[in-house]
Short mmCIF file of C-alpha atoms in Angstrom, two decimals:
data_model
loop_
_atom_site.label_atom_id
_atom_site.label_comp_id
_atom_site.label_asym_id
_atom_site.label_seq_id
_atom_site.Cartn_x
_atom_site.Cartn_y
_atom_site.Cartn_z
CA MET A 2 -52.28 -23.71 39.92
CA LYS A 3 -52.25 -23.63 36.12
CA LEU A 4 -53.01 -19.83 36.25
CA MET A 5 -50.00 -19.36 38.64
CA LYS A 6 -47.62 -21.33 36.41
CA SER A 7 -48.79 -19.44 33.31
CA LYS A 8 -48.18 -16.10 35.11
CA ASN A 9 -44.72 -17.19 36.23
CA LYS A 10 -43.82 -18.14 32.58
CA ARG A 11 -44.98 -14.74 31.40
CA ASN A 12 -43.04 -12.95 34.12
CA ALA A 13 -39.89 -14.96 33.23
CA LEU A 14 -40.23 -14.18 29.52
CA ARG A 15 -40.89 -10.51 30.23
CA SER A 16 -37.73 -10.44 32.41
CA LEU A 17 -35.66 -12.23 29.66
CA VAL A 18 -36.81 -9.60 27.04
CA MET A 19 -36.23 -6.63 29.33
CA SER A 20 -32.69 -8.02 30.20
CA THR A 21 -31.90 -8.44 26.50
CA VAL A 22 -33.17 -4.90 25.56
CA LEU A 23 -31.10 -3.48 28.49
CA VAL A 24 -27.93 -5.19 27.51
CA THR A 25 -28.50 -4.35 23.76
CA SER A 26 -29.15 -0.73 24.62
CA VAL A 27 -25.96 -0.51 26.68
CA ALA A 28 -24.05 -2.19 23.80
CA VAL A 29 -25.42 0.19 21.32
CA SER A 30 -24.64 3.26 23.52
CA THR A 31 -21.00 2.30 23.37
CA VAL A 32 -20.82 2.22 19.61
CA PRO A 33 -18.75 5.01 17.98
CA VAL A 34 -21.28 7.11 16.09
CA SER A 35 -19.01 8.23 13.35
CA ALA A 36 -16.98 5.08 12.62
CA ALA A 37 -18.11 4.88 8.95
CA ASN A 38 -16.88 8.37 8.27
CA THR A 39 -13.46 8.19 10.01
CA GLU A 40 -10.39 6.72 8.50
CA LEU A 41 -7.14 5.75 10.20
CA PRO A 42 -4.53 8.04 8.53
CA ILE A 43 -1.63 5.45 8.45
CA ALA A 44 -0.42 6.01 4.86
CA GLN A 45 1.24 9.36 5.60
CA TYR A 46 3.65 7.54 8.10
CA VAL A 47 4.82 5.06 5.53
CA SER A 48 7.81 5.69 3.26
CA ALA A 49 9.60 3.62 0.48
CA SER A 50 13.29 3.95 -0.59
CA GLY A 51 15.88 1.94 -2.46
CA ASP A 52 18.40 1.88 -5.27
CA ALA A 53 19.22 -0.05 -8.40
CA GLN A 54 22.48 -2.02 -9.08
CA CYS A 55 23.40 -2.92 -12.68
CA GLY A 56 24.71 -6.34 -13.65
CA THR A 57 26.63 -7.54 -16.73
CA SER A 58 27.09 -10.86 -18.50
CA PRO A 59 24.03 -11.15 -18.71
CA GLU A 60 22.63 -7.65 -18.56
CA THR A 61 20.38 -7.40 -15.43
CA ALA A 62 19.24 -4.83 -12.86
CA THR A 63 18.57 -5.58 -9.22
CA TYR A 64 16.51 -3.26 -6.96
CA THR A 65 17.13 -3.23 -3.20
CA GLY A 66 14.39 -1.46 -1.48
CA LYS A 67 12.75 -0.94 1.96
CA VAL A 68 9.32 0.11 3.14
CA THR A 69 9.33 1.80 6.51
CA LEU A 70 6.49 2.49 8.87
CA LYS A 71 6.78 4.82 11.87
CA VAL A 72 3.24 5.18 13.02
CA PRO A 73 2.28 7.33 16.11
CA LEU A 74 -0.73 5.44 17.34
CA THR A 75 -2.18 8.55 19.10
CA LYS A 76 -2.27 10.37 15.77
CA ILE A 77 -4.10 7.66 13.90
CA MET A 78 -6.62 7.24 16.81
CA GLU A 79 -7.03 11.01 17.46
CA ALA A 80 -10.09 11.44 15.18
CA ASN A 81 -11.90 8.73 17.26
CA GLU A 82 -10.97 10.22 20.75
CA ALA A 83 -14.57 11.05 21.49
CA ASN A 84 -15.77 7.59 20.69
CA MET A 85 -13.07 6.02 22.79
CA LYS A 86 -14.09 8.21 25.81
CA LEU A 87 -17.68 7.13 25.27
CA ALA A 88 -16.67 3.46 25.35
CA ALA A 89 -14.50 4.08 28.26
CA ASP A 90 -17.28 5.80 30.28
CA ASN A 91 -19.56 2.87 29.70
CA GLY A 92 -16.97 0.39 30.98
CA ALA A 93 -16.79 -1.38 27.63
CA TYR A 94 -14.23 -3.95 26.45
CA PRO A 95 -13.10 -4.06 22.64
CA TRP A 96 -13.56 -7.68 21.56
CA ASN A 97 -11.72 -8.62 18.38
CA LYS A 98 -13.38 -9.64 15.17
CA GLU A 99 -13.32 -13.29 16.18
CA LYS A 100 -14.93 -12.49 19.58
CA THR A 101 -12.08 -14.43 21.28
CA GLY A 102 -10.10 -11.77 23.07
CA ILE A 103 -8.74 -8.20 22.81
CA ALA A 104 -9.08 -6.15 19.58
CA TYR A 105 -6.15 -5.46 17.19
CA ILE A 106 -5.36 -3.25 14.14
CA THR A 107 -4.39 -4.94 10.89
CA TYR A 108 -2.42 -3.43 8.05
CA ASP A 109 -1.39 -5.24 4.85
CA VAL A 110 1.51 -4.01 2.60
CA THR A 111 1.16 -5.52 -0.86
CA PHE A 112 3.85 -5.71 -3.55
CA PRO A 113 2.80 -5.90 -7.27
CA GLU A 114 5.35 -8.65 -7.97
CA GLU A 115 6.91 -11.50 -5.96
CA VAL A 116 10.02 -10.23 -4.16
CA GLN A 117 12.77 -11.58 -1.92
CA PHE A 118 12.14 -10.38 1.62
CA GLY A 119 14.89 -9.60 3.92
CA ASN A 120 14.72 -9.59 7.73
CA ILE A 121 11.58 -7.78 8.64
CA SER A 122 11.53 -5.92 12.01
CA ALA A 123 8.38 -5.01 13.90
CA THR A 124 8.55 -3.14 17.24
CA GLU A 125 6.52 -0.67 19.28
CA THR A 126 6.84 1.90 21.96
CA SER A 127 3.06 2.57 22.46
CA SER A 128 1.78 2.26 25.87
CA PHE A 129 -1.58 0.67 24.87
CA ILE A 130 -0.28 -1.74 22.19
CA ASN A 131 0.93 -5.16 23.56
CA LYS A 132 2.75 -6.43 20.49
CA VAL A 133 3.24 -6.10 16.81
CA GLU A 134 3.51 -9.15 14.39
CA ALA A 135 4.52 -9.30 10.85
CA THR A 136 3.67 -12.29 8.56
CA THR A 137 4.66 -12.65 4.87
CA LYS A 138 2.36 -14.26 2.33
CA ASN A 139 3.24 -15.59 -1.21
CA ASN A 140 6.39 -13.34 -1.41
CA LYS A 141 3.97 -10.54 -2.30
CA GLN A 142 2.42 -9.30 1.07
CA VAL A 143 3.34 -8.49 4.71
CA SER A 144 0.46 -8.51 7.13
CA LEU A 145 0.77 -6.54 10.24
CA LYS A 146 -1.07 -7.20 13.44
CA MET A 147 -1.06 -4.58 16.20
CA THR A 148 -2.67 -6.13 19.29
CA PHE A 149 -4.01 -3.87 22.10
CA ASN A 150 -3.21 -4.41 25.75
CA ASP A 151 -5.73 -6.87 27.19
CA VAL A 152 -7.66 -4.30 29.24
CA ASN A 153 -11.02 -2.49 28.94
CA TRP A 154 -11.61 0.89 27.04
CA LYS A 155 -11.16 2.88 30.18
CA ASP A 156 -7.42 1.65 30.65
CA ILE A 157 -6.78 2.01 26.91
CA TYR A 158 -8.13 5.49 26.88
CA ASP A 159 -5.99 6.55 29.80
CA LEU A 160 -2.87 5.14 28.24
CA TYR A 161 -3.80 6.98 25.03
CA LEU A 162 -4.11 10.27 26.83
CA ALA A 163 -0.54 9.72 28.35
CA ASP A 164 1.02 8.89 24.94
CA LYS A 165 -0.68 11.86 23.33
CA LEU A 166 1.53 14.14 25.25
CA ASP A 167 4.54 12.96 23.11
CA PRO A 168 3.19 11.14 20.01
CA SER A 169 6.62 10.72 18.29
CA ALA A 170 7.96 8.77 21.31
CA HIS A 171 5.10 6.20 21.17
CA THR A 172 5.12 4.59 17.67
CA VAL A 173 4.79 1.33 15.95
CA ASP A 174 8.00 0.86 13.81
CA VAL A 175 8.26 -1.67 11.03
CA GLU A 176 10.96 -2.10 8.31
CA ILE A 177 10.39 -4.31 5.30
CA PRO A 178 13.47 -4.90 3.15
CA TYR A 179 13.00 -6.47 -0.29
CA THR A 180 14.85 -7.23 -3.58
CA ILE A 181 13.75 -7.85 -7.17
CA THR A 182 15.74 -8.39 -10.38
CA ALA A 183 14.80 -7.37 -13.86
CA ASN A 184 16.34 -9.37 -16.78
CA SER A 185 15.29 -7.10 -19.67
CA LEU A 186 14.51 -3.45 -20.41
CA ALA A 187 10.86 -4.41 -20.90
CA GLU A 188 10.72 -6.11 -17.43
CA ALA A 189 12.50 -3.05 -15.77
CA THR A 190 9.99 -0.68 -17.33
CA LYS A 191 7.06 -2.70 -16.22
CA TYR A 192 8.26 -2.66 -12.59
CA GLU A 193 8.99 1.05 -12.74
CA ASN A 194 5.25 1.64 -13.54
CA GLU A 195 3.97 -0.48 -10.62
CA LEU A 196 2.98 0.51 -7.02
CA ILE A 197 3.27 -0.77 -3.59
CA THR A 198 -0.16 -0.58 -1.88
CA GLY A 199 -1.38 -0.80 1.79
CA THR A 200 -4.62 -0.82 3.73
CA GLY A 201 -6.11 -2.17 6.87
CA ASP A 202 -8.78 -1.81 9.58
CA PHE A 203 -9.52 -1.69 13.21
CA THR A 204 -12.50 -3.93 13.93
CA PHE A 205 -14.08 -4.71 17.33
CA TYR A 206 -17.30 -5.89 18.95
CA THR A 207 -18.97 -4.67 22.10
CA GLY A 208 -19.42 -8.23 23.36
CA ARG A 209 -19.18 -11.89 22.54
CA TYR A 210 -22.81 -12.61 22.04
CA PHE A 211 -25.33 -12.43 19.13
CA PHE A 212 -26.57 -8.95 20.10
CA SER A 213 -23.02 -7.53 20.14
CA VAL A 214 -22.45 -4.57 17.74
CA LYS A 215 -19.60 -4.49 15.28
CA THR A 216 -17.61 -1.26 14.52
CA THR A 217 -14.97 -0.92 11.89
CA TYR A 218 -12.53 1.90 11.24
CA ASN A 219 -10.83 1.50 7.83
CA ALA A 220 -7.35 2.65 7.16
CA ASP A 221 -6.68 5.04 4.23
CA THR A 222 -5.00 3.61 1.14
CA LEU A 223 -1.15 3.57 0.70
CA SER A 224 0.36 3.96 -2.77
CA LYS A 225 4.16 4.15 -3.12
CA PRO A 226 6.57 3.53 -6.15
CA PHE A 227 7.71 -0.05 -6.35
CA VAL A 228 11.16 0.52 -7.85
CA SER A 229 13.09 3.22 -9.69
CA GLY A 230 16.08 3.48 -11.88
CA LEU A 231 16.10 -0.12 -13.16
CA SER A 232 15.69 0.78 -16.87
CA ASP A 233 18.90 2.85 -16.71
CA CYS A 234 20.80 -0.33 -16.49
CA PHE A 235 19.88 -1.51 -19.93
CA VAL A 236 21.13 -0.19 -23.28
CA PRO A 237 18.19 0.09 -25.76
CA SER A 238 18.76 -2.07 -28.84
CA VAL A 239 19.76 0.14 -31.82
CA GLN A 240 17.61 -0.56 -34.83
CA PRO A 241 19.53 -0.25 -38.24
CA THR A 242 18.41 2.68 -40.32
CA ALA A 243 17.80 2.37 -44.00
CA GLN A 244 20.57 3.98 -46.20
CA PRO A 245 19.46 6.30 -48.93
CA THR A 246 19.94 4.69 -52.47
CA ALA A 247 23.06 6.17 -54.05
CA GLN A 248 22.22 8.33 -57.19
CA PRO A 249 24.66 8.13 -60.19
CA THR A 250 27.09 11.09 -60.30
CA ALA A 251 26.27 13.45 -63.12
CA GLN A 252 29.21 13.85 -65.43
CA PRO A 253 30.09 17.43 -66.68
CA ALA A 254 28.88 17.94 -70.27
CA THR A 255 31.68 17.89 -73.00
CA PRO A 256 31.46 21.00 -75.30
CA ALA A 257 30.24 19.82 -78.78
CA GLN A 258 32.59 20.25 -81.72
CA ASN A 259 31.34 22.47 -84.55
CA ALA A 260 31.31 19.64 -87.23
CA GLY A 261 29.49 21.77 -89.82
CA SER A 262 32.09 24.62 -89.90
CA SER A 263 34.88 22.04 -90.29
CA ALA A 264 33.40 20.49 -93.28
CA ASN A 265 32.90 23.95 -94.95
CA LEU A 266 36.40 24.80 -94.33
CA GLU A 267 37.69 21.57 -96.01
CA GLY A 268 35.45 22.30 -99.03
CA ASP A 269 36.83 25.80 -99.44
CA ILE A 270 40.30 24.70 -99.42
CA LEU A 271 39.60 22.02 -102.06
CA ILE A 272 37.87 24.39 -104.28
CA GLY A 273 40.66 27.18 -104.02
#
């Protein structure tokens, strides 16, 4: 009886180990093999524009700018198409980084100074993105979250292929208006030398359990001018220049009288 129980325990343990190995091997087989070497090229679809307005009494300069994203999702996912197909063929589901649901792409736009944000708009026409959310932080950052449709990789891949036929018609569109005021030439010059930056990632897991495999695609780095033209609103202070010391004006020399000849003349007259 004891021998039978021991044998059953060994068989149960062997089955558990084999099941774990099988599930793990399936999970690993769905992992993109080139994730570490592939970036999401988002930066090229981001632009920044604006203009400066001068103020007087006191002298100020206010910049009104806007960061615009128009991102064709099929273009930024294109380099990973083979990996998506691999995951689709294996019936995988892209769990988010918290392992609580569907995966999402994040992208943070960061400003070098505190700014006043206007009404931020975030929309999408992508077939495999469910929604786009924009959240501000400390008046210096806008965090974007692009959440996938809550379906498996097979459905995402099919929608991706359909959108790929016309990338410009299936985009994520975000507008971030902002303003900032400079109160001096030094402040204006400082702002003109600073940059708006952006970066993000797409992270997902193959499952919810401890043996799930994590994959991360990092976005490339955004770098755009923060402001322009602010310093033109300020008149540089003029430093007084030292005046050259006035030199005394030279007087023309007076011809000297011939005193000796005059004396001799008088002497001759007296003698004669």
